[in-house]
C-alpha positions as a Markdown table, in Angstrom:
| # | Residue | x | y | z |
|---|---|---|---|---|
| 1 | Unk | 94.7 | 54.8 | 53.7 |
| 2 | Unk | 92.4 | 52.5 | 55.6 |
| 3 | Unk | 89.2 | 51.3 | 54.0 |
| 4 | Unk | 85.8 | 51.0 | 55.6 |
| 5 | Unk | 86.5 | 47.3 | 56.2 |
| 6 | Unk | 89.6 | 47.9 | 58.3 |
| 7 | Unk | 89.1 | 50.4 | 61.0 |
| 8 | Unk | 92.1 | 51.3 | 63.2 |
| 9 | Unk | 92.3 | 52.2 | 66.9 |
| 10 | Unk | 91.7 | 55.9 | 67.4 |
| 11 | Unk | 93.4 | 58.4 | 69.6 |
| 12 | Unk | 91.3 | 61.4 | 70.7 |
| 13 | Unk | 92.6 | 64.4 | 72.7 |
| 14 | Unk | 90.5 | 67.2 | 74.2 |
| 15 | Unk | 90.5 | 70.0 | 74.9 |
| 16 | Unk | 93.4 | 71.2 | 72.7 |
| 17 | Unk | 93.4 | 74.9 | 73.4 |
| 18 | Unk | 94.6 | 77.9 | 71.3 |
| 19 | Unk | 94.5 | 81.4 | 72.7 |
| 20 | Unk | 93.3 | 83.7 | 69.9 |
| 21 | Unk | 93.7 | 87.5 | 70.2 |
| 22 | Unk | 90.4 | 89.2 | 70.2 |
| 23 | Unk | 88.4 | 86.1 | 70.7 |
| 24 | Unk | 86.4 | 86.3 | 74.0 |
| 25 | Unk | 87.4 | 82.8 | 75.0 |
| 26 | Unk | 90.2 | 80.5 | 73.9 |
| 27 | Unk | 89.5 | 78.2 | 70.9 |
| 28 | Unk | 89.1 | 74.7 | 72.2 |
| 29 | Unk | 88.9 | 71.6 | 70.0 |
| 30 | Unk | 89.0 | 67.8 | 70.0 |
| 31 | Unk | 91.5 | 66.1 | 67.7 |
| 32 | Unk | 90.9 | 62.4 | 66.7 |
| 33 | Unk | 93.3 | 60.3 | 64.5 |
| 34 | Unk | 94.3 | 56.7 | 64.0 |
| 35 | Unk | 97.1 | 55.7 | 66.5 |
| 36 | Unk | 99.4 | 54.8 | 63.6 |
| 37 | Unk | 100.1 | 56.2 | 60.1 |
| 38 | Unk | 101.5 | 59.3 | 58.6 |
| 39 | Unk | 100.5 | 61.9 | 56.0 |
| 40 | Unk | 97.0 | 61.9 | 57.5 |
| 41 | Unk | 94.5 | 64.1 | 55.6 |
| 42 | Unk | 92.6 | 66.6 | 57.8 |
| 43 | Unk | 88.9 | 67.0 | 58.3 |
| 44 | Unk | 87.7 | 70.2 | 59.9 |
| 45 | Unk | 84.3 | 69.3 | 61.4 |
| 46 | Unk | 81.9 | 72.2 | 62.2 |
| 47 | Unk | 79.0 | 71.4 | 64.6 |
| 48 | Unk | 75.5 | 72.6 | 64.2 |
| 49 | Unk | 73.1 | 74.1 | 66.8 |
| 50 | Unk | 70.4 | 72.1 | 68.6 |
| 51 | Unk | 68.5 | 71.5 | 71.8 |
| 52 | Unk | 71.3 | 69.5 | 73.4 |
| 53 | Unk | 74.0 | 71.4 | 75.2 |
| 54 | Unk | 77.1 | 69.4 | 74.5 |
| 55 | Unk | 76.4 | 68.1 | 70.9 |
| 56 | Unk | 77.0 | 71.6 | 69.6 |
| 57 | Unk | 80.7 | 71.6 | 70.7 |
| 58 | Unk | 83.8 | 69.5 | 70.4 |
| 59 | Unk | 81.9 | 66.8 | 72.3 |
| 60 | Unk | 79.4 | 66.1 | 69.5 |
| 61 | Unk | 79.3 | 64.2 | 66.1 |
| 62 | Unk | 81.1 | 61.1 | 67.4 |
| 63 | Unk | 79.4 | 58.9 | 64.8 |
| 64 | Unk | 81.2 | 60.8 | 62.1 |
| 65 | Unk | 84.5 | 61.7 | 63.8 |
| 66 | Unk | 85.1 | 58.2 | 65.2 |
| 67 | Unk | 84.4 | 56.5 | 61.9 |
| 68 | Unk | 86.5 | 58.8 | 59.7 |
| 69 | Unk | 89.4 | 58.9 | 62.2 |
| 70 | Unk | 89.5 | 55.1 | 62.3 |
| 71 | Unk | 89.9 | 55.1 | 58.5 |
| 72 | Unk | 92.9 | 57.4 | 58.2 |
| 73 | Unk | 91.8 | 61.0 | 58.7 |
| 74 | Unk | 92.7 | 63.4 | 61.4 |
| 75 | Unk | 89.4 | 65.0 | 62.5 |
| 76 | Unk | 89.5 | 68.4 | 64.2 |
| 77 | Unk | 86.4 | 69.6 | 66.0 |
| 78 | Unk | 86.3 | 73.1 | 67.4 |
| 79 | Unk | 83.8 | 74.5 | 69.9 |
| 80 | Unk | 82.5 | 77.6 | 68.1 |
| 81 | Unk | 81.3 | 80.7 | 70.1 |
| 82 | Unk | 77.7 | 79.8 | 69.2 |
| 83 | Unk | 77.9 | 76.6 | 71.3 |
| 84 | Unk | 75.5 | 76.1 | 74.1 |
| 85 | Unk | 78.4 | 75.0 | 76.3 |
| 86 | Unk | 79.5 | 78.7 | 76.3 |
| 87 | Unk | 76.1 | 80.1 | 77.2 |
| 88 | Unk | 77.1 | 80.6 | 80.8 |
| 89 | Unk | 80.3 | 82.4 | 79.8 |
| 90 | Unk | 79.3 | 84.5 | 76.8 |
| 91 | Unk | 76.3 | 86.8 | 77.2 |
| 92 | Unk | 73.8 | 87.8 | 74.4 |
| 93 | Unk | 75.6 | 91.1 | 73.9 |
| 94 | Unk | 78.8 | 89.6 | 72.7 |
| 95 | Unk | 79.4 | 90.8 | 69.1 |
| 96 | Unk | 78.2 | 88.3 | 66.6 |
| 97 | Unk | 75.7 | 86.6 | 69.0 |
| 98 | Unk | 73.9 | 84.3 | 68.8 |
| 99 | Unk | 75.2 | 82.4 | 65.8 |
| 100 | Unk | 78.6 | 84.0 | 65.4 |
| 101 | Unk | 78.6 | 83.1 | 61.7 |
| 102 | Unk | 81.7 | 85.1 | 60.9 |
| 103 | Unk | 83.7 | 83.8 | 63.9 |
| 104 | Unk | 82.8 | 80.2 | 63.0 |
| 105 | Unk | 84.6 | 80.5 | 59.7 |
| 106 | Unk | 87.5 | 82.3 | 61.2 |
| 107 | Unk | 87.9 | 79.5 | 63.8 |
| 108 | Unk | 88.7 | 77.1 | 61.0 |
| 109 | Unk | 91.2 | 79.3 | 59.3 |
| 110 | Unk | 92.8 | 79.9 | 62.7 |
| 111 | Unk | 93.2 | 76.2 | 63.1 |
| 112 | Unk | 94.9 | 75.9 | 59.7 |
| 113 | Unk | 97.2 | 78.8 | 60.5 |
| 114 | Unk | 98.4 | 77.0 | 63.7 |
| 115 | Unk | 98.5 | 73.3 | 62.7 |
| 116 | Unk | 102.1 | 73.2 | 64.0 |
| 117 | Unk | 101.0 | 74.4 | 67.4 |
| 118 | Unk | 98.3 | 71.9 | 67.5 |
| 119 | Unk | 100.7 | 69.1 | 66.6 |
| 120 | Unk | 103.0 | 70.3 | 69.4 |
| 121 | Unk | 100.1 | 70.2 | 71.8 |
| 122 | Unk | 99.5 | 66.5 | 70.8 |
| 123 | Unk | 102.9 | 64.9 | 70.6 |
| 124 | Unk | 101.4 | 61.7 | 69.2 |
| 125 | Unk | 100.4 | 63.7 | 66.1 |
| 126 | Unk | 103.7 | 65.5 | 65.6 |
| 127 | Unk | 104.7 | 65.3 | 61.9 |
| 128 | Unk | 101.8 | 63.0 | 61.0 |
| 129 | Unk | 99.4 | 65.5 | 59.4 |
| 130 | Unk | 99.3 | 66.3 | 55.7 |
| 131 | Unk | 98.8 | 70.0 | 55.7 |
| 132 | Unk | 98.1 | 69.9 | 51.9 |
| 133 | Unk | 95.0 | 67.7 | 52.2 |
| 134 | Unk | 92.4 | 69.6 | 54.1 |
| 135 | Unk | 88.6 | 69.3 | 53.9 |
| 136 | Unk | 85.7 | 70.8 | 55.8 |
| 137 | Unk | 82.5 | 69.1 | 56.9 |
| 138 | Unk | 79.6 | 70.8 | 58.6 |
| 139 | Unk | 76.1 | 69.9 | 59.7 |
| 140 | Unk | 73.2 | 72.4 | 59.7 |
| 141 | Unk | 74.7 | 75.7 | 60.9 |
| 142 | Unk | 78.0 | 74.0 | 60.5 |
| 143 | Unk | 77.1 | 73.5 | 56.9 |
| 144 | Unk | 76.7 | 77.3 | 56.6 |
| 145 | Unk | 80.1 | 77.7 | 58.0 |
| 146 | Unk | 81.6 | 75.1 | 55.7 |
| 147 | Unk | 79.9 | 76.7 | 52.6 |
| 148 | Unk | 81.6 | 80.0 | 53.4 |
| 149 | Unk | 85.0 | 78.3 | 53.7 |
| 150 | Unk | 84.4 | 76.5 | 50.4 |
| 151 | Unk | 83.8 | 79.8 | 48.6 |
| 152 | Unk | 80.2 | 81.0 | 49.1 |
| 153 | Unk | 79.9 | 84.7 | 49.4 |
| 154 | Unk | 77.9 | 86.4 | 52.1 |
| 155 | Unk | 76.6 | 89.9 | 52.6 |
| 156 | Unk | 77.1 | 91.3 | 56.1 |
| 157 | Unk | 73.6 | 92.4 | 57.2 |
| 158 | Unk | 75.0 | 95.2 | 59.3 |
| 159 | Unk | 77.6 | 96.8 | 57.0 |
| 160 | Unk | 76.1 | 95.7 | 53.7 |
| 161 | Unk | 79.6 | 94.5 | 52.6 |
| 162 | Unk | 79.9 | 91.4 | 50.6 |
| 163 | Unk | 82.5 | 89.1 | 52.3 |
| 164 | Unk | 84.7 | 86.3 | 51.0 |
| 165 | Unk | 85.7 | 84.0 | 53.8 |
| 166 | Unk | 86.9 | 81.2 | 51.6 |
| 167 | Unk | 90.1 | 79.4 | 52.6 |
| 168 | Unk | 92.1 | 78.2 | 49.6 |
| 169 | Unk | 93.9 | 75.6 | 51.8 |
| 170 | Unk | 90.6 | 73.7 | 52.0 |
| 171 | Unk | 90.4 | 71.4 | 48.9 |
| 172 | Unk | 87.1 | 69.6 | 49.4 |
| 173 | Unk | 84.0 | 69.7 | 51.5 |
| 174 | Unk | 80.8 | 68.0 | 52.7 |
| 175 | Unk | 77.6 | 69.9 | 53.5 |
| 176 | Unk | 75.2 | 68.0 | 55.7 |
| 177 | Unk | 71.6 | 69.4 | 55.8 |
| 178 | Unk | 73.1 | 72.9 | 55.2 |
| 179 | Unk | 71.0 | 76.1 | 54.7 |
| 180 | Unk | 70.0 | 77.1 | 51.2 |
| 181 | Unk | 69.4 | 80.4 | 49.6 |
| 182 | Unk | 68.0 | 83.5 | 51.3 |
| 183 | Unk | 65.4 | 86.0 | 50.1 |
| 184 | Unk | 61.9 | 84.7 | 49.6 |
| 185 | Unk | 63.1 | 81.2 | 50.5 |
| 186 | Unk | 63.5 | 82.1 | 54.2 |
| 187 | Unk | 60.7 | 81.8 | 56.8 |
| 188 | Unk | 59.7 | 85.1 | 58.4 |
| 189 | Unk | 61.2 | 83.9 | 61.7 |
| 190 | Unk | 64.6 | 83.1 | 60.0 |
| 191 | Unk | 64.6 | 86.5 | 58.2 |
| 192 | Unk | 64.0 | 88.3 | 61.4 |
| 193 | Unk | 66.4 | 86.3 | 63.6 |
| 194 | Unk | 69.1 | 85.2 | 61.2 |
| 195 | Unk | 69.4 | 88.1 | 58.7 |
| 196 | Unk | 72.9 | 86.9 | 57.6 |
| 197 | Unk | 71.2 | 83.9 | 55.9 |
| 198 | Unk | 69.6 | 86.3 | 53.4 |
| 199 | Unk | 72.9 | 87.3 | 51.8 |
| 200 | Unk | 74.5 | 83.9 | 50.9 |
| 201 | Unk | 75.7 | 83.5 | 47.3 |
| 202 | Unk | 76.5 | 80.0 | 46.2 |
| 203 | Unk | 77.6 | 81.0 | 42.7 |
| 204 | Unk | 81.2 | 81.6 | 43.9 |
| 205 | Unk | 81.4 | 78.2 | 45.8 |
| 206 | Unk | 83.8 | 76.5 | 43.3 |
| 207 | Unk | 85.6 | 74.0 | 45.7 |
| 208 | Unk | 84.6 | 70.4 | 45.1 |
| 209 | Unk | 81.7 | 69.6 | 47.5 |
| 210 | Unk | 79.4 | 66.8 | 48.4 |
| 211 | Unk | 76.0 | 68.1 | 49.4 |
| 212 | Unk | 73.9 | 65.6 | 51.6 |
| 213 | Unk | 70.2 | 66.2 | 52.2 |
| 214 | Unk | 67.2 | 64.4 | 53.5 |
| 215 | Unk | 64.1 | 64.3 | 51.3 |
| 216 | Unk | 61.9 | 64.9 | 54.4 |
| 217 | Unk | 63.9 | 67.7 | 56.0 |
| 218 | Unk | 61.2 | 70.4 | 56.1 |
| 219 | Unk | 63.1 | 72.8 | 58.4 |
| 220 | Unk | 60.0 | 75.0 | 58.6 |
| 221 | Unk | 61.6 | 77.3 | 61.1 |
| 222 | Unk | 64.1 | 78.3 | 58.5 |
| 223 | Unk | 62.5 | 78.0 | 55.1 |
| 224 | Unk | 59.2 | 78.0 | 53.3 |
| 225 | Unk | 60.5 | 75.9 | 50.4 |
| 226 | Unk | 60.7 | 72.5 | 52.2 |
| 227 | Unk | 63.4 | 69.9 | 51.7 |
| 228 | Unk | 64.6 | 71.1 | 48.3 |
| 229 | Unk | 66.0 | 74.2 | 50.0 |
| 230 | Unk | 68.9 | 72.2 | 51.4 |
| 231 | Unk | 70.0 | 71.2 | 47.9 |
| 232 | Unk | 70.5 | 74.8 | 46.9 |
| 233 | Unk | 74.3 | 74.6 | 47.5 |
| 234 | Unk | 74.4 | 71.8 | 44.8 |
| 235 | Unk | 72.1 | 73.4 | 42.3 |
| 236 | Unk | 73.3 | 77.0 | 42.6 |
| 237 | Unk | 77.1 | 76.4 | 42.9 |
| 238 | Unk | 79.4 | 75.6 | 39.9 |
| 239 | Unk | 80.8 | 72.1 | 39.6 |
| 240 | Unk | 82.3 | 69.9 | 40.5 |
| 241 | Unk | 79.6 | 69.0 | 42.9 |
| 242 | Unk | 77.8 | 65.9 | 44.0 |
| 243 | Unk | 74.4 | 65.5 | 45.7 |
| 244 | Unk | 73.4 | 62.6 | 48.0 |
| 245 | Unk | 69.7 | 62.6 | 48.7 |
| 246 | Unk | 68.7 | 60.2 | 51.6 |
| 247 | Unk | 65.2 | 58.8 | 51.4 |
| 248 | Unk | 63.2 | 59.5 | 54.6 |
| 249 | Unk | 66.0 | 61.6 | 55.9 |
| 250 | Unk | 65.1 | 64.6 | 58.2 |
| 251 | Unk | 67.4 | 67.2 | 59.6 |
| 252 | Unk | 69.4 | 64.8 | 61.8 |
| 253 | Unk | 70.2 | 62.6 | 58.8 |
| 254 | Unk | 69.5 | 59.6 | 61.0 |
| 255 | Unk | 71.5 | 60.8 | 64.0 |
| 256 | Unk | 74.8 | 62.2 | 62.9 |
| 257 | Unk | 75.2 | 64.6 | 65.8 |
| 258 | Unk | 75.7 | 61.9 | 68.4 |
| 259 | Unk | 75.0 | 58.4 | 69.6 |
| 260 | Unk | 71.5 | 57.9 | 70.9 |
| 261 | Unk | 70.4 | 61.5 | 70.4 |
| 262 | Unk | 66.8 | 62.0 | 71.6 |
| 263 | Unk | 66.3 | 65.1 | 69.4 |
| 264 | Unk | 66.9 | 63.1 | 66.3 |
| 265 | Unk | 63.5 | 62.8 | 64.6 |
| 266 | Unk | 64.6 | 60.2 | 62.0 |
| 267 | Unk | 66.9 | 57.9 | 64.0 |
| 268 | Unk | 68.2 | 55.3 | 61.6 |
| 269 | Unk | 71.6 | 53.7 | 62.0 |
| 270 | Unk | 71.6 | 52.7 | 58.3 |
| 271 | Unk | 71.2 | 56.3 | 57.3 |
| 272 | Unk | 74.0 | 57.4 | 59.6 |
| 273 | Unk | 76.1 | 54.6 | 58.1 |
| 274 | Unk | 75.4 | 55.9 | 54.6 |
| 275 | Unk | 76.4 | 59.5 | 55.5 |
| 276 | Unk | 79.8 | 58.5 | 56.9 |
| 277 | Unk | 80.5 | 55.8 | 54.3 |
| 278 | Unk | 79.7 | 58.0 | 51.4 |
| 279 | Unk | 81.5 | 60.9 | 53.0 |
| 280 | Unk | 84.6 | 58.7 | 53.4 |
| 281 | Unk | 84.4 | 57.5 | 49.8 |
| 282 | Unk | 84.0 | 61.1 | 48.5 |
| 283 | Unk | 87.0 | 62.5 | 50.4 |
| 284 | Unk | 89.2 | 59.5 | 49.6 |
| 285 | Unk | 88.4 | 60.0 | 45.9 |
| 286 | Unk | 89.2 | 63.7 | 46.1 |
| 287 | Unk | 92.5 | 63.3 | 47.9 |
| 288 | Unk | 93.7 | 60.0 | 46.6 |
| 289 | Unk | 91.9 | 59.3 | 43.3 |
| 290 | Unk | 90.6 | 55.9 | 42.6 |
| 291 | Unk | 87.1 | 54.7 | 42.1 |
| 292 | Unk | 85.8 | 54.7 | 45.7 |
| 293 | Unk | 83.2 | 57.3 | 45.0 |
| 294 | Unk | 81.9 | 55.8 | 41.8 |
| 295 | Unk | 81.7 | 52.3 | 43.5 |
| 296 | Unk | 79.8 | 53.7 | 46.4 |
| 297 | Unk | 77.3 | 55.3 | 44.1 |
| 298 | Unk | 76.8 | 52.1 | 42.1 |
| 299 | Unk | 76.3 | 50.2 | 45.3 |
| 300 | Unk | 73.6 | 52.6 | 46.4 |
| 301 | Unk | 71.8 | 52.5 | 43.1 |
| 302 | Unk | 71.8 | 48.7 | 42.8 |
| 303 | Unk | 70.8 | 48.0 | 46.4 |
| 304 | Unk | 67.5 | 46.1 | 46.7 |
| 305 | Unk | 66.1 | 48.8 | 48.9 |
| 306 | Unk | 68.2 | 51.9 | 48.2 |
| 307 | Unk | 68.7 | 54.4 | 51.0 |
| 308 | Unk | 69.0 | 57.3 | 48.6 |
| 309 | Unk | 70.4 | 58.5 | 45.2 |
| 310 | Unk | 73.5 | 60.3 | 44.0 |
| 311 | Unk | 73.9 | 62.8 | 41.2 |
| 312 | Unk | 76.9 | 64.8 | 40.1 |
| 313 | Unk | 77.8 | 67.7 | 37.8 |
């Protein structure tokens, strides 16, 4: 496993395409991995939504995907049906629109069902992936997707049925500026436009997870509770969990969705570096043991000007 000090050259292939029965368009993804090495752990990276067209697709989140792939992970980035890149293909009447919250989670399970097919589509990866070491990372709406895969329950607002979309093949996760609880915590706009957010239950999210939040992430279009709302997946879920709070961080967490993103309100390369460095340390510790995570937390706490703080349970 490579360390943060020794990045490797990265191979990225896109689009890798999987036809999925019943899905209105094929499932496309980008796969990035170091050019050498075997038994590569897998990161499923779920994009958020935003003003930019292509960041909410397989083309986004390069600051994270590039970094983690260069340090020994295979990063798989699907384009979910909610992506702005599909707005000219899928109309507003497609079932699940506009957020396609259920389909997003199913995309990730479909990828895990067909890892062999993905490896066959990318011969340079054949036989190099460790199918037993799988994690999921999601930002914003992608964080909602990741929370469902990690075990959070959700009530379907149309049927009233409580669903379990957890995938037991996923052994760890990272939630970046993810949505919190529903009910009175939601803004009126969110309750009207995203009713699925009302029915999330974090009490069943038992998979080990790192929750990353910005202490200035107000997200007033979604919640009336302010930045603390994004920490709900940490406080309301059972352990083991860790919480990384980034000082001065807003919803973009410094710019994780892409290089030089104009819509990032808190552009800060050091903050982005912290997200990807701490994310790497967390996943390395979960999959390979060692003290990477503890060392990263100590480094953060002892820095002359700390970028944030870490707590665990």
